[in-house]
Tab-separated table of C-alpha atoms in Angstrom:
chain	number	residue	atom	x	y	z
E	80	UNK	CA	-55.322	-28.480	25.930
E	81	UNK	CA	-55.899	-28.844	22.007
E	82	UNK	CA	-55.331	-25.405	21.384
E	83	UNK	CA	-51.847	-25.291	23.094
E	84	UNK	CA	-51.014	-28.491	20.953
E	85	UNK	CA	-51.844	-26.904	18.125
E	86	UNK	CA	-50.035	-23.480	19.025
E	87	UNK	CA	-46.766	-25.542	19.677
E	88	UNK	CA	-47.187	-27.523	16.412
E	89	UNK	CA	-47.330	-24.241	14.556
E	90	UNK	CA	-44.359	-22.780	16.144
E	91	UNK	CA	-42.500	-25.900	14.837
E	92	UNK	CA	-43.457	-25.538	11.499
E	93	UNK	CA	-42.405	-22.180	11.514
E	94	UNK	CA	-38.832	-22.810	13.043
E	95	UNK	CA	-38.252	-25.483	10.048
E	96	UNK	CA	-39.576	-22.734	7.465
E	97	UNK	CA	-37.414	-19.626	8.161
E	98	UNK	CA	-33.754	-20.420	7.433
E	99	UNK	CA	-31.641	-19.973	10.290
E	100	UNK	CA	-29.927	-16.697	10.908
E	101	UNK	CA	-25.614	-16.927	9.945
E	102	UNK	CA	-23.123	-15.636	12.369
E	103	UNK	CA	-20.932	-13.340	11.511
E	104	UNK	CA	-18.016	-12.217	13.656
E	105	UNK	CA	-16.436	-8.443	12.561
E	106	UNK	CA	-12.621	-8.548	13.412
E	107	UNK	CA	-10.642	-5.915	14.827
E	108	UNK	CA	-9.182	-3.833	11.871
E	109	UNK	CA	-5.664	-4.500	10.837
E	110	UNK	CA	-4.016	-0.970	10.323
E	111	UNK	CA	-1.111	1.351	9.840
E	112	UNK	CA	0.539	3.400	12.362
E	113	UNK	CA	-1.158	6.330	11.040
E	114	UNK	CA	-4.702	5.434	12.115
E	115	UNK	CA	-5.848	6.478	15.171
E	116	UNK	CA	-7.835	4.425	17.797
E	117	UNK	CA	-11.091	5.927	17.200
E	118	UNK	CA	-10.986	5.774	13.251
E	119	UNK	CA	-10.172	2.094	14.001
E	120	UNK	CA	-13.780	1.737	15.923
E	121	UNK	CA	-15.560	3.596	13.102
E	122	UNK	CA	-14.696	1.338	10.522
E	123	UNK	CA	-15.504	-1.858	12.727
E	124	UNK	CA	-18.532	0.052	14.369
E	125	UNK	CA	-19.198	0.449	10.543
E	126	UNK	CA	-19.444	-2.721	9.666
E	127	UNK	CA	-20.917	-4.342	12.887
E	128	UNK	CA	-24.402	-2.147	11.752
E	129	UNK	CA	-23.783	-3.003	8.422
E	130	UNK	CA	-24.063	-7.135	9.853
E	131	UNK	CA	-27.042	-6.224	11.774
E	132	UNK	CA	-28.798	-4.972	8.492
E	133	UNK	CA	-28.594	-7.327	6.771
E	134	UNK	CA	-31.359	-9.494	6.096
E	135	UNK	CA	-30.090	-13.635	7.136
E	136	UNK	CA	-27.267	-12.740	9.218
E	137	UNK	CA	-26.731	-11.386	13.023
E	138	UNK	CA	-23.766	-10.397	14.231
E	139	UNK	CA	-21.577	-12.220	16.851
E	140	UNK	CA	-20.742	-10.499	19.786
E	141	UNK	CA	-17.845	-8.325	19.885
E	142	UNK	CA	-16.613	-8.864	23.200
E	143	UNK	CA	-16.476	-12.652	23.036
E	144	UNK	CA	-14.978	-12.312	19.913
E	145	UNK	CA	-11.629	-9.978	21.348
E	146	UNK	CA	-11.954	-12.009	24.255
E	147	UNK	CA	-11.247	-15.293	22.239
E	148	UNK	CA	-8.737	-13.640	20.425
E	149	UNK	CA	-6.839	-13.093	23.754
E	150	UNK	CA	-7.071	-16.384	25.099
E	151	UNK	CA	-5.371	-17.702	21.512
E	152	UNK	CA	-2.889	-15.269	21.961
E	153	UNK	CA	-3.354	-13.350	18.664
E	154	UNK	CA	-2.760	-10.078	18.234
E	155	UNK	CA	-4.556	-8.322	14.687
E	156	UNK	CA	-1.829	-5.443	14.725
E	157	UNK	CA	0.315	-8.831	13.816
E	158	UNK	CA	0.448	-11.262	11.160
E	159	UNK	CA	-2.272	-13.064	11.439
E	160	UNK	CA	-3.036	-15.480	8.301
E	161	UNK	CA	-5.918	-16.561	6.864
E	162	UNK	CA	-5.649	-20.150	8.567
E	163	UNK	CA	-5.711	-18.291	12.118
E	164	UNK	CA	-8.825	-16.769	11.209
E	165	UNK	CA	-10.652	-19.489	10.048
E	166	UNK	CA	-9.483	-21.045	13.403
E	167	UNK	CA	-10.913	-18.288	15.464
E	168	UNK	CA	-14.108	-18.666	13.465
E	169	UNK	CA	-14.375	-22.311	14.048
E	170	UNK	CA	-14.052	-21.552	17.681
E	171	UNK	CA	-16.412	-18.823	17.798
E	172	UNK	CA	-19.332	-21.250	16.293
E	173	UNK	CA	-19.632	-18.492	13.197
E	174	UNK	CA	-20.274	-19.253	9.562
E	175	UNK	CA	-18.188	-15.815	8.726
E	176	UNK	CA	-15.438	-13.307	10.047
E	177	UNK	CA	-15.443	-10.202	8.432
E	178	UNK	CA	-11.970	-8.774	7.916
E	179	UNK	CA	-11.261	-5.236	7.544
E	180	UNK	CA	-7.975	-3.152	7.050
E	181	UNK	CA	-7.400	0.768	7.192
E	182	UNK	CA	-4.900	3.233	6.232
E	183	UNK	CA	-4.372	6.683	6.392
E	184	UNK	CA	-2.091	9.681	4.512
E	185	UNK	CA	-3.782	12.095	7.162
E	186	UNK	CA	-6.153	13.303	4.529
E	187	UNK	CA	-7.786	10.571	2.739
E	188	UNK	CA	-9.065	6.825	4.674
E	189	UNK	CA	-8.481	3.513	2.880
E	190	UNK	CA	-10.758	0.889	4.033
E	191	UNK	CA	-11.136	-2.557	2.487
E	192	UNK	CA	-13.422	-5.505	3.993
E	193	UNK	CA	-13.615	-9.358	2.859
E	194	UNK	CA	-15.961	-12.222	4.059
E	195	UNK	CA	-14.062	-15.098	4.916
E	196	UNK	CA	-16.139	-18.459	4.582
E	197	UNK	CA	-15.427	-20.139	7.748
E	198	UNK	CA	-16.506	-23.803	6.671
E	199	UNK	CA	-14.548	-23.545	2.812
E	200	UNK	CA	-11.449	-21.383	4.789
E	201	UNK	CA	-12.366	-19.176	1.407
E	202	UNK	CA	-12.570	-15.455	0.783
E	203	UNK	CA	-15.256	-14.465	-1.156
E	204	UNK	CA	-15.942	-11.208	-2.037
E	205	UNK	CA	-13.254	-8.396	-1.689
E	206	UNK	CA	-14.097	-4.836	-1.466
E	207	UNK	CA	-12.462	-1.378	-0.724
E	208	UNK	CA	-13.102	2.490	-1.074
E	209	UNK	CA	-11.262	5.079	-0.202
E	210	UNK	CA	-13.010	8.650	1.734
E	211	UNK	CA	-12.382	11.482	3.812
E	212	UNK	CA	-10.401	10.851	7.227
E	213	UNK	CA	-12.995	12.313	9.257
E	214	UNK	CA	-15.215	10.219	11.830
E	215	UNK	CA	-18.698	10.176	10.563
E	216	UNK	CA	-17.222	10.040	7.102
E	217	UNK	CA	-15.648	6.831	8.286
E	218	UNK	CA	-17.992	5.566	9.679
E	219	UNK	CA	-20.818	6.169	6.762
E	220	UNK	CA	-18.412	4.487	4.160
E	221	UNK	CA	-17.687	1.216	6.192
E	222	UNK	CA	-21.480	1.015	6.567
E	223	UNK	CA	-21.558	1.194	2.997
E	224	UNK	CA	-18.984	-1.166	2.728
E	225	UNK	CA	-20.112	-3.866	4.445
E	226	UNK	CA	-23.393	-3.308	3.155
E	227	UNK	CA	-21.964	-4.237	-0.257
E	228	UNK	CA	-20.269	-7.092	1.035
E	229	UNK	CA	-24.092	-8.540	2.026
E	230	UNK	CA	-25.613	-6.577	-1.100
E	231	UNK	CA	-27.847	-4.654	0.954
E	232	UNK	CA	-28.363	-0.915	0.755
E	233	UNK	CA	-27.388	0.715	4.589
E	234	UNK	CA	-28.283	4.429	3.385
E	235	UNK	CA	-30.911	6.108	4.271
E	236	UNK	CA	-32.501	7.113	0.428
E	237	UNK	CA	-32.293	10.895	-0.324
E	238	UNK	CA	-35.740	12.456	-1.079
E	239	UNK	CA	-35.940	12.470	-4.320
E	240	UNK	CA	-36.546	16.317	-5.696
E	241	UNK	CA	-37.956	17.915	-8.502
E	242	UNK	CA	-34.941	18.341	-10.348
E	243	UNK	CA	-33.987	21.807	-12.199
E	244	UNK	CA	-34.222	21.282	-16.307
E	245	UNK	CA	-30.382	22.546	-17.270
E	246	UNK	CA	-30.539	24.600	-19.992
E	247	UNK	CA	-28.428	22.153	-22.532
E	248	UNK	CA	-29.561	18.418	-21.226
E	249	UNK	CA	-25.801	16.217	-20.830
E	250	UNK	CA	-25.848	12.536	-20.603
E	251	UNK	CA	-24.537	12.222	-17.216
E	252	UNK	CA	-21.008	10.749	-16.891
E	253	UNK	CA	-18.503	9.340	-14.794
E	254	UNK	CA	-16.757	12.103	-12.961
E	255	UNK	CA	-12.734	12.506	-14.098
E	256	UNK	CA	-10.594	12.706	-11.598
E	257	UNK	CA	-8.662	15.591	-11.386
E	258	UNK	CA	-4.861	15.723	-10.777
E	259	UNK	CA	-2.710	18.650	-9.897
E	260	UNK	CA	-0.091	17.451	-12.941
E	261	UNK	CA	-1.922	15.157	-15.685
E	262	UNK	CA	0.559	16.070	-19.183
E	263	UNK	CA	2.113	13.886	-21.949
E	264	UNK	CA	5.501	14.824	-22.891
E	265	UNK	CA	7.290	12.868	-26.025
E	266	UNK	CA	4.514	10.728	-25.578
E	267	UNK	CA	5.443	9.725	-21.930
E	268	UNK	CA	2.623	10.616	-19.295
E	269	UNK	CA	3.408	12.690	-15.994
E	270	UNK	CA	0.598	12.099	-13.524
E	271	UNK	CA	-0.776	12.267	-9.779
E	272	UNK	CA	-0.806	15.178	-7.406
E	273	UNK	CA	2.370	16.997	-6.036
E	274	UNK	CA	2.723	19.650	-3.008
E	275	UNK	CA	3.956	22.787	-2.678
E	276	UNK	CA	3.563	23.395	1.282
E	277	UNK	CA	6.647	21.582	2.420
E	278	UNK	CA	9.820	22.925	2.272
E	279	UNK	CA	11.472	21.993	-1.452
E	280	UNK	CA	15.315	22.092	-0.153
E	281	UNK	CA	17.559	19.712	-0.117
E	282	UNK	CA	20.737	19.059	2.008
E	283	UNK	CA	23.956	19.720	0.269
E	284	UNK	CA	25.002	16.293	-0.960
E	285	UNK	CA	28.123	18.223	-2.543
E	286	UNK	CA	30.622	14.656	-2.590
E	287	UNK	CA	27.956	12.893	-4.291
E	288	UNK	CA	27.209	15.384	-6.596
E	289	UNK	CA	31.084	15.523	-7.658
E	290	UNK	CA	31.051	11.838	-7.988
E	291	UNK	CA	28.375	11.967	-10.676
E	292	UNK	CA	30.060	14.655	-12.810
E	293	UNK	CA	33.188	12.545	-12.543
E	294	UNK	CA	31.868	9.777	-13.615
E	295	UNK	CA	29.493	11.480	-16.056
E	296	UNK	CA	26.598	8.401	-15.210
E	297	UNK	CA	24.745	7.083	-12.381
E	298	UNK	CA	22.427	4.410	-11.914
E	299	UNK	CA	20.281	4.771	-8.737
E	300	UNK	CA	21.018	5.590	-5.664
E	301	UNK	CA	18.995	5.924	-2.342
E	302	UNK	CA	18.557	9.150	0.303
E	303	UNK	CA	17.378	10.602	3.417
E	304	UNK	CA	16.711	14.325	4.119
E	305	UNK	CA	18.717	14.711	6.480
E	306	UNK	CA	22.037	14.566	3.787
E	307	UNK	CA	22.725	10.772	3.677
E	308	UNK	CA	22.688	8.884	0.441
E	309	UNK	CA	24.315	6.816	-1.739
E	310	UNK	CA	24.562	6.993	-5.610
E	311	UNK	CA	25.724	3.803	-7.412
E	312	UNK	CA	27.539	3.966	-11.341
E	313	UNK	CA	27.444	1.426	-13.858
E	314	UNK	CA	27.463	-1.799	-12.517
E	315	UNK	CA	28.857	-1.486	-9.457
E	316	UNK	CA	30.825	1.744	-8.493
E	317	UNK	CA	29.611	3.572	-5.320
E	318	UNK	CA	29.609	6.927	-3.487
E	319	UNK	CA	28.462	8.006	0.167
E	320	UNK	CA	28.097	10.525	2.195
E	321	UNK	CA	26.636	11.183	5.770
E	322	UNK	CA	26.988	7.512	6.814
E	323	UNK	CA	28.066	6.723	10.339
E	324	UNK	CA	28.472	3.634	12.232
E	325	UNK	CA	24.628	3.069	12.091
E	326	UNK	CA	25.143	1.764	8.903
E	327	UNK	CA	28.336	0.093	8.890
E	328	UNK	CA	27.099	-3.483	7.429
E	329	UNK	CA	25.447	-1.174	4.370
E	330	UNK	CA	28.804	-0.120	3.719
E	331	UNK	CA	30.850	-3.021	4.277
E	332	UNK	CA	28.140	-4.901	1.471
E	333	UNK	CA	28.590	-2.100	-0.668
E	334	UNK	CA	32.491	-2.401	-0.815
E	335	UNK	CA	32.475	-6.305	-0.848
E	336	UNK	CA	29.709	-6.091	-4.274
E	337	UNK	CA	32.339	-3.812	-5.636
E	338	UNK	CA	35.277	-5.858	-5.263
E	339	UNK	CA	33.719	-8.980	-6.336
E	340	UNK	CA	32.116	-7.240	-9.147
E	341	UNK	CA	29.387	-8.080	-8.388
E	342	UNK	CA	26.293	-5.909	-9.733
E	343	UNK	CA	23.942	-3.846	-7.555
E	344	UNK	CA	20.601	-3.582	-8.605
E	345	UNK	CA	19.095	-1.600	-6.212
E	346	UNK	CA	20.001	0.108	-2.626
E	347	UNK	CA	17.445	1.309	0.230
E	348	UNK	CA	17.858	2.267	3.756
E	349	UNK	CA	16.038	4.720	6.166
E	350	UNK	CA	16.965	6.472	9.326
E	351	UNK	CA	16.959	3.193	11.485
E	352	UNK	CA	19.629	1.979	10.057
E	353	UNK	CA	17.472	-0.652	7.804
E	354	UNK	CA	18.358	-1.189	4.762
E	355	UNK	CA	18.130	-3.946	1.875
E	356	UNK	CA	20.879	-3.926	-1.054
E	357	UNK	CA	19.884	-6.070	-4.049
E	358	UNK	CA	22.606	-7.829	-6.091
E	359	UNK	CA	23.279	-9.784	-9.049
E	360	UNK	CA	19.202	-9.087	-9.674
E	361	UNK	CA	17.920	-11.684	-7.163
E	362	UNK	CA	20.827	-11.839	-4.386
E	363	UNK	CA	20.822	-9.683	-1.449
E	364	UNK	CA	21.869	-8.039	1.846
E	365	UNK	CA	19.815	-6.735	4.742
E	366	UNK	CA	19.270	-5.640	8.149
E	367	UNK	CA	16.035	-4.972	10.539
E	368	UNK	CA	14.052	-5.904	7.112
E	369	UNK	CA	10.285	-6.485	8.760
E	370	UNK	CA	9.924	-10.034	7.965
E	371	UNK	CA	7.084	-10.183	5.624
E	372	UNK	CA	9.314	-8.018	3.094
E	373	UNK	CA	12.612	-10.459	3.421
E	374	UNK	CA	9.996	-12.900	2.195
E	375	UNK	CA	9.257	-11.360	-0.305
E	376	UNK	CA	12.568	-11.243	-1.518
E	377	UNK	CA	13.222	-14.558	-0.194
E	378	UNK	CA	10.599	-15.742	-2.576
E	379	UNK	CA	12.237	-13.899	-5.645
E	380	UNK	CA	15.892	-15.552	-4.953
E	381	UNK	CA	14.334	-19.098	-4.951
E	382	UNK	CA	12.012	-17.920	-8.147
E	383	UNK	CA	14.869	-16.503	-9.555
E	384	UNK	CA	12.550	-13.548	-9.887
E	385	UNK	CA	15.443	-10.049	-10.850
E	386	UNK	CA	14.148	-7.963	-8.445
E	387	UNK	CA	14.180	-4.794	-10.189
E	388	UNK	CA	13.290	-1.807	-7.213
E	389	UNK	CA	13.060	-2.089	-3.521
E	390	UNK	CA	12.258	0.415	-1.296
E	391	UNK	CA	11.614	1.447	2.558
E	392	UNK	CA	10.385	4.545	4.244
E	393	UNK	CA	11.414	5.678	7.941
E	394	UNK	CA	8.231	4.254	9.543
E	395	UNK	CA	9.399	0.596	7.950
E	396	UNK	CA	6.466	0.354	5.355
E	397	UNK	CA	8.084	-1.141	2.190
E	398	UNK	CA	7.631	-1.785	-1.243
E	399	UNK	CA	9.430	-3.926	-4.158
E	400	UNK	CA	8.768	-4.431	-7.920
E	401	UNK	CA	10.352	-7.685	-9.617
E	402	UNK	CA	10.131	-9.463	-13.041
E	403	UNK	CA	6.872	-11.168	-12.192
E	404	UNK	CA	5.259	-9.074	-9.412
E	405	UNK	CA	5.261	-5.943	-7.126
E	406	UNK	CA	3.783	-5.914	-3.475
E	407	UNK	CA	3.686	-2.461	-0.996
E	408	UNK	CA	3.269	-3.609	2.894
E	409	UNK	CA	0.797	-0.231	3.206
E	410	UNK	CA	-2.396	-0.957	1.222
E	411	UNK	CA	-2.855	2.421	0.429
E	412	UNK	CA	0.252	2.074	-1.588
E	413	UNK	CA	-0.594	-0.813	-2.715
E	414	UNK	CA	-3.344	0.454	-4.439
E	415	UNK	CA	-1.136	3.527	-5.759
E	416	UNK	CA	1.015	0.663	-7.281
E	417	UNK	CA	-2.024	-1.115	-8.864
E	418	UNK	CA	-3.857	2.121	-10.282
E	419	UNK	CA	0.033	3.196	-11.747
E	420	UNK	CA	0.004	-0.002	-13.434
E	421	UNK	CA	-3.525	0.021	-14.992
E	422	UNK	CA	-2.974	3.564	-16.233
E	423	UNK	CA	1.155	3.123	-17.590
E	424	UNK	CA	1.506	-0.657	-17.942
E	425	UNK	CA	4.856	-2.617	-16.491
E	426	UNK	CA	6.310	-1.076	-13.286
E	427	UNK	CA	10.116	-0.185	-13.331
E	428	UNK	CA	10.574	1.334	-9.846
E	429	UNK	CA	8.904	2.518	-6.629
E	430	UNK	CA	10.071	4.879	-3.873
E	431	UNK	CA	7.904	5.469	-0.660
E	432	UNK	CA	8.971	8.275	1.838
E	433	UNK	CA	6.323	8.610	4.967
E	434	UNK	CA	4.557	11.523	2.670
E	435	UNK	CA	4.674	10.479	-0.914
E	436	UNK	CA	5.017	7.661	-3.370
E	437	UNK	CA	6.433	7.555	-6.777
E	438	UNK	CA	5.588	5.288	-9.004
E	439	UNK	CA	7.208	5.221	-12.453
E	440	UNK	CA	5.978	2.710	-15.702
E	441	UNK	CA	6.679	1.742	-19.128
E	442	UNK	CA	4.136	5.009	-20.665
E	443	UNK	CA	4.045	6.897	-17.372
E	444	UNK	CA	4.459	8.181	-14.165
E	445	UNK	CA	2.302	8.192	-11.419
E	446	UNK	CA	2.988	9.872	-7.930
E	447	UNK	CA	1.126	11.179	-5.100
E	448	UNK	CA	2.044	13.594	-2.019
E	449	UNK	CA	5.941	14.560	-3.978
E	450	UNK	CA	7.553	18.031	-3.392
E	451	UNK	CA	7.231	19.894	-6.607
E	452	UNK	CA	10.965	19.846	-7.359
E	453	UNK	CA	10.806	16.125	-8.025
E	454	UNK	CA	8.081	16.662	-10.745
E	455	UNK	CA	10.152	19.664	-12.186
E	456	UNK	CA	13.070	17.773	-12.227
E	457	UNK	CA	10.867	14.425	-14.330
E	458	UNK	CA	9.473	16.951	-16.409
E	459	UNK	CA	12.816	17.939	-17.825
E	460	UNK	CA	14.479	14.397	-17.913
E	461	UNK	CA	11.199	13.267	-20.046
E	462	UNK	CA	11.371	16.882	-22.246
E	463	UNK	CA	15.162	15.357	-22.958
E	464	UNK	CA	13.714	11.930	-24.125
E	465	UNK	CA	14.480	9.549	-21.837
E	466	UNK	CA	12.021	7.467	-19.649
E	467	UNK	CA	12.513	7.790	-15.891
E	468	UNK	CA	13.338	4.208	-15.305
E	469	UNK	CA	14.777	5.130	-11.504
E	470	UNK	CA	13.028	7.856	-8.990
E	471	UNK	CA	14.739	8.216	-5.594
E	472	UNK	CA	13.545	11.311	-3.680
E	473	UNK	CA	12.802	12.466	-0.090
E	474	UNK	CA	10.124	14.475	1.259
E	475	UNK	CA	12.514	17.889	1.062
E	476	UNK	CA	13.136	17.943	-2.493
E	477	UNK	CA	16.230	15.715	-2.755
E	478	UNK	CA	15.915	13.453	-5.916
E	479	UNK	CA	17.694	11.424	-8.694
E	480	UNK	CA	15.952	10.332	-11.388
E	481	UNK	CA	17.553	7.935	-14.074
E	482	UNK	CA	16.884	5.949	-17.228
E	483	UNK	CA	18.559	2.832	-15.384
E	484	UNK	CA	21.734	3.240	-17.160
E	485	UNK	CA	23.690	6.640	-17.351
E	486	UNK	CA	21.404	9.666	-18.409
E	487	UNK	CA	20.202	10.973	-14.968
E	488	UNK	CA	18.939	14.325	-13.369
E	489	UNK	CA	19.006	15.368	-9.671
E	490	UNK	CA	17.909	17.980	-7.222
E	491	UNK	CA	20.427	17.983	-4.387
């Protein structure tokens, strides 16, 4: 009888010693249309291991979690905010959810992860890497991942060899990143990685083209590969071509700018039939905008924040630069944006198209996935001194590029 008195008394003692282990619940990832079911469960599979390593914390259980989800009705492909999540959380009993988003250009897998704080409704620490778009590749850097988020190691540790004396020791450094274009010209940088496999013709824009020698300037403009586009002069002048009924408001905005001379600042569309047509800096017209991106520009009118480039691609993904900011619905362009930026200083423009991204800067351009005619055609605009201030191109070749007043080039 003592001894099981004393038995129990040690188990409490040890129960009040060792700190009690914190739930964390891993939420579905949030990610683009390019991702495919089963790299979604690698990067939450990922992570869930990544929980279950780490020493102080277990893991909630996934099913419960999705199941709670459903009963609240919310849907992670969605907008879900931060105040939703902490919600969930607070429902699921957890101390942390662990958010995750993915993206992919086919080739290379974006993956970023933050720890929201359930109790504080505060993220804490953000991370992200970007690897191959392979499974196990997937999977190994989300393990990774999350195992930085709980600064824990989740690799197994290489054996460590007898390594081979070189024959001139070298102080090892931080591999360079190598681009397929990476020159200066007049002191202006051309950088990022262009293609050659696609096809490099454009449609015959021949009306827009005569527009521009008659007016001997354009501005900016906007196109699709299959021959639609606009080109806008000066202020306010405008050209089309290959627009039907689909986009009939575009049009009728375009006209009614002109007549009230009003300025246009920037034009986009795509082949839905979306489009958004900035005015007067911060005014502007739309239609079948998603609805985080006529926020954004919502947010610039009331700021009275010029909105200086907008742009949308035919799967909807947008991005915009303004005075003040620059956002990019797809986080792998986001991150495009941000590195373009570090590298050139102040953005002037963006332009997405579902393959490539352009991004051009105050001491630079910076680009990824762009036919090699649009890189010929910035490499001779910059050899003639000007800054390309305006990029517009499509995945076939089609481009203008412009200092944001007259001088221009164009492939089309």
């Amino acid at each position: 009888m003592r001894k099981s008195i004393v038995i129990t008394i040690i188990l409490l003692m040890v129960s009040l010693v060792l700190p009690a282990q914190k739930k964390v619940a891993v939420m579905e990832t949030k990610c683009d249309a390019n991702v495919t079911e089963m790299q979604k469960k690698m990067v939450r599979g990922g992570m869930e291991v990544a929980v279950a390593n780490a020493p102080g914390y277990e893991g909630y259980d996934r099913s419960a979690f999705d199941i709670l989800m459903q009963e609240q009705n919310f849907q992670r492909s969605g907008a879900v905010d931060d105040t939703q999540i902490r919600k969930l959380g607070q429902m699921a009993g957890v101390q942390y959810v662990l958010v995750t988003e993915a993206s992919t250009d086919g080739s290379g897998f974006f993956i970023l992860a933050k720890l929201l704080d359930v109790e504080t409704g505060q993220f804490g620490k953000v991370v992200n890497t970007f690897c191959n778009a392979n499974g196990m590749d997937i999977y190994n850097a989300s393990n990774e991942l999350g195992g930085q988020l709980f600064e824990i190691r989740t690799t197994t540790p290489i054996t460590p060899v007898t390594p081979i004396t070189p024959v001139t020791p070298v102080t090892p450094v931080t591999p360079v990143t190598k681009y397929d274009v990476n020159e200066t010209i007049n002191g202006y940088t051309l950088c990022g990685w262009q293609t050659s496999d696609w096809e490099n013709t454009a449609v015959g824009l021949t009306s827009l083209k005569t527009s521009i020698k008659d007016w001997g300037e354009v501005r900016t403009g906007a196109f699709l590969s299959d021959g639609t586009g606009i080109v806008i002069q000066g202020t306010n002048g405008y050209s089309y071509t290959g627009m039907g009924d689909l986009y009939s408001t575009l049009k009728d905005k375009i006209k009614q700018y002109n007549k009230d001379g009003e300025r246009i600042s920037d034009v986009t569309f795509n082949s839905k039939g979306h489009y958004a047509i900035i005015r007067d800096d911060t005014g502007y017209g739309t239609n079948g905008l998603p609805s985080e991106f006529l926020d954004k520009l919502k947010k610039c009118n009331e700021d009275d924040d010029a909105i200086l480039s907008v742009s949308i691609d035919n799967s909807d993904n947008w991005a915009y630069v303004s005075d003040k900011y620059f956002n990019a619905s797809n986080s792998n362009d986001y991150k495009v944006m941000c590195d373009a930026r570090d590298k050139f200083g102040r953005i002037y423009c963006v332009c997405l198209t579902t393959k490539g991204i352009v991004v051009s800067c105050k001491n630079g351009v910076y680009f990824k996935g762009v036919p090699t005619k649009v890189v010929e055609n910035l490499r001779s605009f910059v050899k003639d001194g000007y800054i390309p201030k305006v990029v517009k191109f499509t995945d076939k070749g089609t481009c203008l590029i412009t200092d944001g007043e007259k001088h221009y080039t164009y492939f089309m």
